[in-house]
Coordinates of C-alpha atoms in Angstrom, one line a residue:
M1 CA 139.2 8.2 101.2
A2 CA 142.9 7.4 101.2
T3 CA 145.0 8.7 98.4
T4 CA 148.4 7.6 97.2
V5 CA 151.0 10.3 97.3
M6 CA 153.8 10.0 94.7
K7 CA 157.2 10.5 96.2
T8 CA 159.5 13.1 94.6
G9 CA 161.4 11.7 91.7
E10 CA 159.2 8.6 91.5
K11 CA 158.2 7.7 87.9
P12 CA 154.5 6.9 87.2
A13 CA 153.8 3.2 86.7
A14 CA 153.9 2.3 83.0
A15 CA 150.6 1.3 81.4
A16 CA 150.3 -2.5 80.8
V17 CA 151.1 -3.4 77.2
V18 CA 149.1 -6.2 75.7
D19 CA 151.2 -8.6 73.7
P20 CA 149.4 -9.5 70.5
A21 CA 150.2 -13.1 71.3
D22 CA 148.1 -12.7 74.5
K23 CA 145.0 -11.5 72.7
K24 CA 142.1 -13.9 72.7
Q25 CA 142.4 -16.5 70.0
P26 CA 139.5 -17.5 67.8
S27 CA 137.5 -20.3 69.4
H28 CA 138.0 -23.8 68.0
Y29 CA 134.2 -24.5 68.1
R30 CA 133.4 -22.4 65.0
G31 CA 134.9 -24.8 62.6
F32 CA 133.0 -27.8 64.1
V33 CA 129.7 -26.0 64.0
A34 CA 130.2 -24.6 60.5
G35 CA 131.1 -28.1 59.3
V36 CA 127.6 -29.3 60.1
F37 CA 126.1 -26.9 57.6
S38 CA 128.7 -27.8 55.0
G39 CA 127.7 -31.5 55.3
I40 CA 124.0 -30.8 54.8
A41 CA 124.6 -28.7 51.8
K42 CA 127.1 -31.2 50.3
L43 CA 124.7 -34.2 50.6
S44 CA 121.6 -32.3 49.2
V45 CA 123.4 -31.4 46.0
G46 CA 125.8 -34.3 45.6
H47 CA 124.1 -37.6 46.6
P48 CA 122.4 -38.4 43.3
F49 CA 125.8 -38.1 41.5
D50 CA 127.4 -40.3 44.2
T51 CA 124.8 -43.0 43.7
V52 CA 125.6 -43.1 39.9
K53 CA 129.3 -43.1 40.6
V54 CA 129.2 -46.0 43.1
R55 CA 127.0 -48.1 40.8
L56 CA 129.4 -47.6 37.9
Q57 CA 132.4 -48.4 40.1
T58 CA 131.0 -51.6 41.4
T59 CA 129.5 -53.2 38.3
D60 CA 130.9 -54.6 35.1
K61 CA 130.3 -52.9 31.7
S62 CA 127.4 -55.1 30.8
H63 CA 125.2 -53.6 33.5
F64 CA 125.3 -49.9 32.5
R65 CA 126.6 -48.4 29.3
G66 CA 127.7 -45.2 31.0
P67 CA 126.7 -42.5 33.5
L68 CA 123.6 -41.4 31.6
D69 CA 122.4 -44.9 31.1
C70 CA 122.9 -45.6 34.8
L71 CA 120.9 -42.5 35.7
L72 CA 118.0 -43.3 33.4
Q73 CA 117.8 -46.9 34.5
T74 CA 117.8 -45.9 38.1
V75 CA 115.1 -43.4 37.7
R76 CA 113.0 -45.7 35.5
K77 CA 113.2 -48.7 37.7
E78 CA 113.4 -47.1 41.2
G79 CA 112.0 -43.6 40.7
F80 CA 113.7 -40.3 41.6
A81 CA 114.0 -41.6 45.2
G82 CA 116.4 -44.3 43.9
L83 CA 119.0 -41.6 43.4
Y84 CA 118.9 -40.8 47.1
K85 CA 119.1 -44.5 48.1
G86 CA 121.4 -44.8 51.0
A87 CA 121.2 -41.1 51.8
T88 CA 120.3 -41.4 55.5
P89 CA 123.7 -42.6 56.7
P90 CA 125.7 -40.0 54.8
L91 CA 123.2 -37.2 55.8
V92 CA 123.9 -37.9 59.4
G93 CA 127.5 -38.9 58.5
W94 CA 128.3 -35.8 56.5
M95 CA 127.1 -33.6 59.3
F96 CA 129.5 -35.4 61.7
M97 CA 132.2 -35.9 59.1
D98 CA 132.3 -32.3 57.8
S99 CA 132.1 -31.1 61.4
I100 CA 135.1 -33.2 62.4
M101 CA 137.0 -32.7 59.1
L102 CA 136.5 -28.9 58.9
G103 CA 136.7 -28.4 62.6
S104 CA 140.0 -30.3 62.9
L105 CA 141.2 -28.6 59.7
S106 CA 140.8 -25.2 61.4
V107 CA 142.6 -26.5 64.5
Y108 CA 145.5 -28.0 62.5
R109 CA 145.9 -24.8 60.4
R110 CA 146.2 -22.7 63.6
K111 CA 148.5 -25.1 65.4
L112 CA 150.8 -25.5 62.4
N113 CA 151.0 -21.8 61.9
D114 CA 151.6 -21.0 65.6
R115 CA 154.1 -23.7 66.3
F116 CA 156.0 -24.3 63.0
F117 CA 155.5 -21.8 60.2
N118 CA 154.9 -18.5 61.9
P119 CA 155.4 -18.6 65.7
R120 CA 154.0 -15.6 67.4
Q121 CA 156.5 -12.9 68.4
P122 CA 155.8 -9.9 70.6
G123 CA 155.4 -6.7 68.6
H124 CA 155.2 -8.5 65.2
E125 CA 152.1 -9.4 63.1
Q126 CA 151.8 -13.1 62.6
G127 CA 152.3 -14.3 59.0
K128 CA 149.8 -16.4 57.1
L129 CA 150.0 -20.1 56.8
P130 CA 151.8 -21.1 53.6
I131 CA 150.4 -23.4 51.0
V132 CA 152.3 -26.4 52.2
G133 CA 150.9 -25.8 55.7
H134 CA 147.3 -25.8 54.3
A135 CA 148.2 -29.1 52.5
M136 CA 149.5 -30.6 55.7
A137 CA 146.5 -29.5 57.7
G138 CA 144.2 -31.0 55.0
M139 CA 146.0 -34.4 55.1
M140 CA 145.9 -34.5 58.9
A141 CA 142.2 -33.6 58.9
G142 CA 141.6 -36.3 56.3
W143 CA 143.2 -38.9 58.5
T144 CA 141.2 -37.7 61.5
V145 CA 137.8 -37.9 59.8
S146 CA 138.5 -41.3 58.3
F147 CA 137.6 -43.0 61.6
V148 CA 134.1 -41.6 61.3
A149 CA 133.9 -41.8 57.5
A150 CA 134.9 -45.5 57.1
P151 CA 131.8 -47.0 58.7
V152 CA 129.4 -44.4 57.2
E153 CA 130.8 -45.0 53.7
H154 CA 130.8 -48.7 54.2
V155 CA 127.1 -48.8 55.0
K156 CA 126.3 -46.3 52.2
A157 CA 128.1 -48.3 49.6
R158 CA 126.3 -51.6 50.5
L159 CA 122.9 -49.9 50.3
Q160 CA 123.7 -48.2 47.0
I161 CA 124.4 -51.5 45.2
Q162 CA 121.0 -52.9 46.1
Y163 CA 119.3 -52.7 42.7
S164 CA 115.9 -54.3 43.4
A165 CA 113.0 -51.9 43.4
D166 CA 111.1 -54.4 45.6
K167 CA 112.3 -53.7 49.2
S168 CA 111.4 -57.3 50.2
N169 CA 114.1 -58.6 47.9
R170 CA 116.8 -56.4 49.4
L171 CA 119.4 -57.8 51.8
Y172 CA 119.2 -54.7 53.9
S173 CA 116.0 -52.8 54.7
G174 CA 117.9 -49.6 55.6
P175 CA 121.1 -48.2 57.2
I176 CA 120.3 -49.3 60.7
D177 CA 119.5 -52.8 59.5
C178 CA 122.7 -52.9 57.4
L179 CA 124.8 -51.7 60.3
T180 CA 123.2 -54.2 62.7
K181 CA 123.7 -57.2 60.4
I182 CA 127.3 -56.3 59.7
F183 CA 128.0 -55.8 63.4
R184 CA 126.3 -59.1 64.4
G185 CA 128.0 -61.1 61.8
H186 CA 131.5 -59.5 61.8
G187 CA 131.8 -57.3 64.9
V188 CA 133.5 -53.9 65.0
R189 CA 136.1 -55.1 62.5
G190 CA 133.4 -55.7 60.0
V191 CA 131.9 -52.3 60.5
Y192 CA 135.3 -50.7 59.9
H193 CA 136.0 -52.8 56.8
G194 CA 137.9 -50.6 54.4
L195 CA 139.4 -48.3 57.0
S196 CA 143.0 -48.6 55.6
A197 CA 141.6 -47.8 52.1
T198 CA 139.8 -44.8 53.5
L199 CA 142.9 -43.5 55.2
L200 CA 144.8 -43.8 52.0
F201 CA 142.1 -42.1 50.0
R202 CA 141.8 -39.2 52.4
T203 CA 145.6 -38.6 52.3
F204 CA 144.8 -36.9 49.0
F205 CA 143.1 -34.1 51.0
C206 CA 146.5 -32.4 50.9
F207 CA 145.7 -31.6 47.2
W208 CA 142.2 -30.3 48.1
W209 CA 143.1 -27.9 50.8
G210 CA 146.4 -26.9 49.3
S211 CA 144.8 -26.0 46.0
Y212 CA 141.8 -24.3 47.9
D213 CA 144.3 -21.8 49.4
V214 CA 145.9 -21.3 45.9
F215 CA 142.6 -20.6 44.2
T216 CA 141.4 -18.4 47.1
R217 CA 144.5 -16.2 46.9
M218 CA 144.4 -16.0 43.1
L219 CA 140.7 -14.9 43.1
Q220 CA 141.2 -12.4 45.9
N221 CA 144.2 -10.8 44.2
N222 CA 143.1 -10.9 40.6
T223 CA 139.3 -10.4 40.6
N224 CA 136.6 -8.3 42.2
L225 CA 134.5 -11.2 43.3
S226 CA 132.7 -11.0 46.6
T227 CA 133.9 -13.2 49.4
P228 CA 131.1 -15.8 49.0
A229 CA 131.8 -16.0 45.3
V230 CA 135.5 -16.6 46.0
N231 CA 134.5 -19.4 48.4
F232 CA 132.2 -20.9 45.7
W233 CA 134.8 -20.9 42.9
A234 CA 137.7 -21.9 45.1
G235 CA 135.7 -24.6 46.7
G236 CA 134.5 -26.1 43.5
L237 CA 137.8 -26.0 41.6
S238 CA 139.8 -27.4 44.5
A239 CA 137.4 -30.3 44.9
Q240 CA 137.9 -31.1 41.2
I241 CA 141.7 -31.1 41.8
F242 CA 141.2 -33.5 44.7
W243 CA 139.1 -35.9 42.7
I244 CA 141.5 -35.9 39.7
T245 CA 144.4 -36.9 42.0
S246 CA 142.4 -39.3 44.3
Y247 CA 139.9 -41.0 42.1
P248 CA 141.7 -44.3 41.4
S249 CA 142.1 -44.9 45.1
D250 CA 138.4 -44.3 45.6
V251 CA 137.6 -46.9 43.0
V252 CA 139.7 -49.4 44.9
K253 CA 138.1 -48.3 48.2
Q254 CA 134.6 -48.9 46.9
R255 CA 135.5 -52.4 45.6
I256 CA 136.8 -53.2 49.1
M257 CA 133.8 -51.8 50.9
T258 CA 131.3 -53.8 48.7
D259 CA 133.4 -57.0 48.9
P260 CA 131.5 -59.8 50.6
L261 CA 132.5 -60.2 54.3
G262 CA 133.5 -63.6 55.7
P263 CA 134.8 -66.6 53.7
E264 CA 133.5 -65.2 50.4
R265 CA 135.8 -62.3 50.6
R266 CA 137.7 -61.6 47.4
F267 CA 140.0 -58.8 48.4
P268 CA 141.9 -59.5 51.7
R269 CA 144.4 -56.8 50.8
W270 CA 144.2 -53.4 49.1
R271 CA 146.5 -54.5 46.3
D272 CA 144.2 -57.5 45.5
A273 CA 141.3 -55.1 44.8
A274 CA 143.6 -52.8 42.8
K275 CA 144.8 -55.8 40.7
A276 CA 141.2 -56.9 40.1
V277 CA 140.2 -53.5 38.8
Y278 CA 143.0 -53.6 36.3
R279 CA 142.5 -57.2 35.3
E280 CA 138.8 -56.6 34.6
N281 CA 139.0 -53.2 32.7
G282 CA 142.6 -52.3 32.4
F283 CA 143.8 -48.8 33.2
K284 CA 140.3 -47.4 32.3
G285 CA 138.9 -49.3 35.2
Y286 CA 140.4 -46.9 37.7
W287 CA 138.4 -44.1 36.1
R288 CA 135.1 -45.9 35.7
G289 CA 132.3 -43.6 37.2
F290 CA 134.6 -40.5 37.1
V291 CA 132.3 -38.4 35.0
P292 CA 129.4 -38.2 37.5
C293 CA 131.9 -37.8 40.3
F294 CA 133.7 -34.9 38.5
L295 CA 130.3 -33.3 37.7
R296 CA 129.3 -33.6 41.3
A297 CA 132.5 -32.3 42.8
F298 CA 132.1 -28.7 41.7
P299 CA 128.5 -27.9 42.7
A300 CA 128.4 -30.0 45.9
N301 CA 131.7 -28.7 47.3
A302 CA 131.2 -25.2 46.1
V303 CA 127.9 -24.9 47.9
A304 CA 129.4 -26.7 50.9
L305 CA 132.4 -24.3 51.2
V306 CA 130.1 -21.3 50.8
A307 CA 128.0 -22.6 53.7
F308 CA 131.1 -23.4 55.8
E309 CA 132.8 -20.0 55.3
G310 CA 129.6 -18.1 55.7
V311 CA 128.8 -19.7 59.0
M312 CA 132.4 -19.2 60.1
R313 CA 132.1 -15.5 59.5
S314 CA 128.8 -15.2 61.2
L315 CA 129.8 -17.0 64.4
P316 CA 131.3 -14.9 67.2
E317 CA 134.9 -15.6 68.1

């Protein structure tokens, strides 16, 4: 076997140094997979609250006296299943939406940190993404998922305002029937009715994910909570921050999505729906249905974030 003889005075070859920047980066797929589990958890806990919220948002005061009255009337007339009316599209939708939203959120966080806030440098440990970076990533993820969320929420809203217990008296027999009738009558534009309102509403994701990072750091630095417990509390609290800041825009969005399509349409522009809310109920109209929404926000999103972060930790990079 041939051997290499080192010449006199020749220095041995230096061992290859691996630049930290060249190490394998975490795979993008993890956020998209973990988001599916987040969507399932969120819908299971939160849909009954959402049904009450939508019904309060889209009816006048004479129909329901408040959240509890809405809940009791729904259960009495339609059974417990009435609270899960319209759950099929968001079950499928939340799986896709949370997959896209949380997957894109993970990608945007990494890209913003690598390219803008803390570019990788040889021999230096990369810094963490700052709060403003988390807020920016959240807003961009919100815009991204809006193109999936708009038709899902449109169908869900129209199903949720069908109050008849007798299925034969309902305009739509289910989500597929609803989607089919909207598409046949109004095309793709009808299916995406309310897209601009959805984009505006999800712009407020900046408050959700910015505050999620704030709460996570506070709990990690000032408590002895386990990692899942930190995810639970940070997820629930940040979701409530999001709804406090975004709720009026959600009320307007729901009005637009339940507005008749075609010549009977009442709100051709976002501001028309916003003015109608104020004209009918004043400033309080923008907060109608807030209580069930706020009560739902903590448990639904706390459980969803525990599921998401837990799956993220369990998946190989």
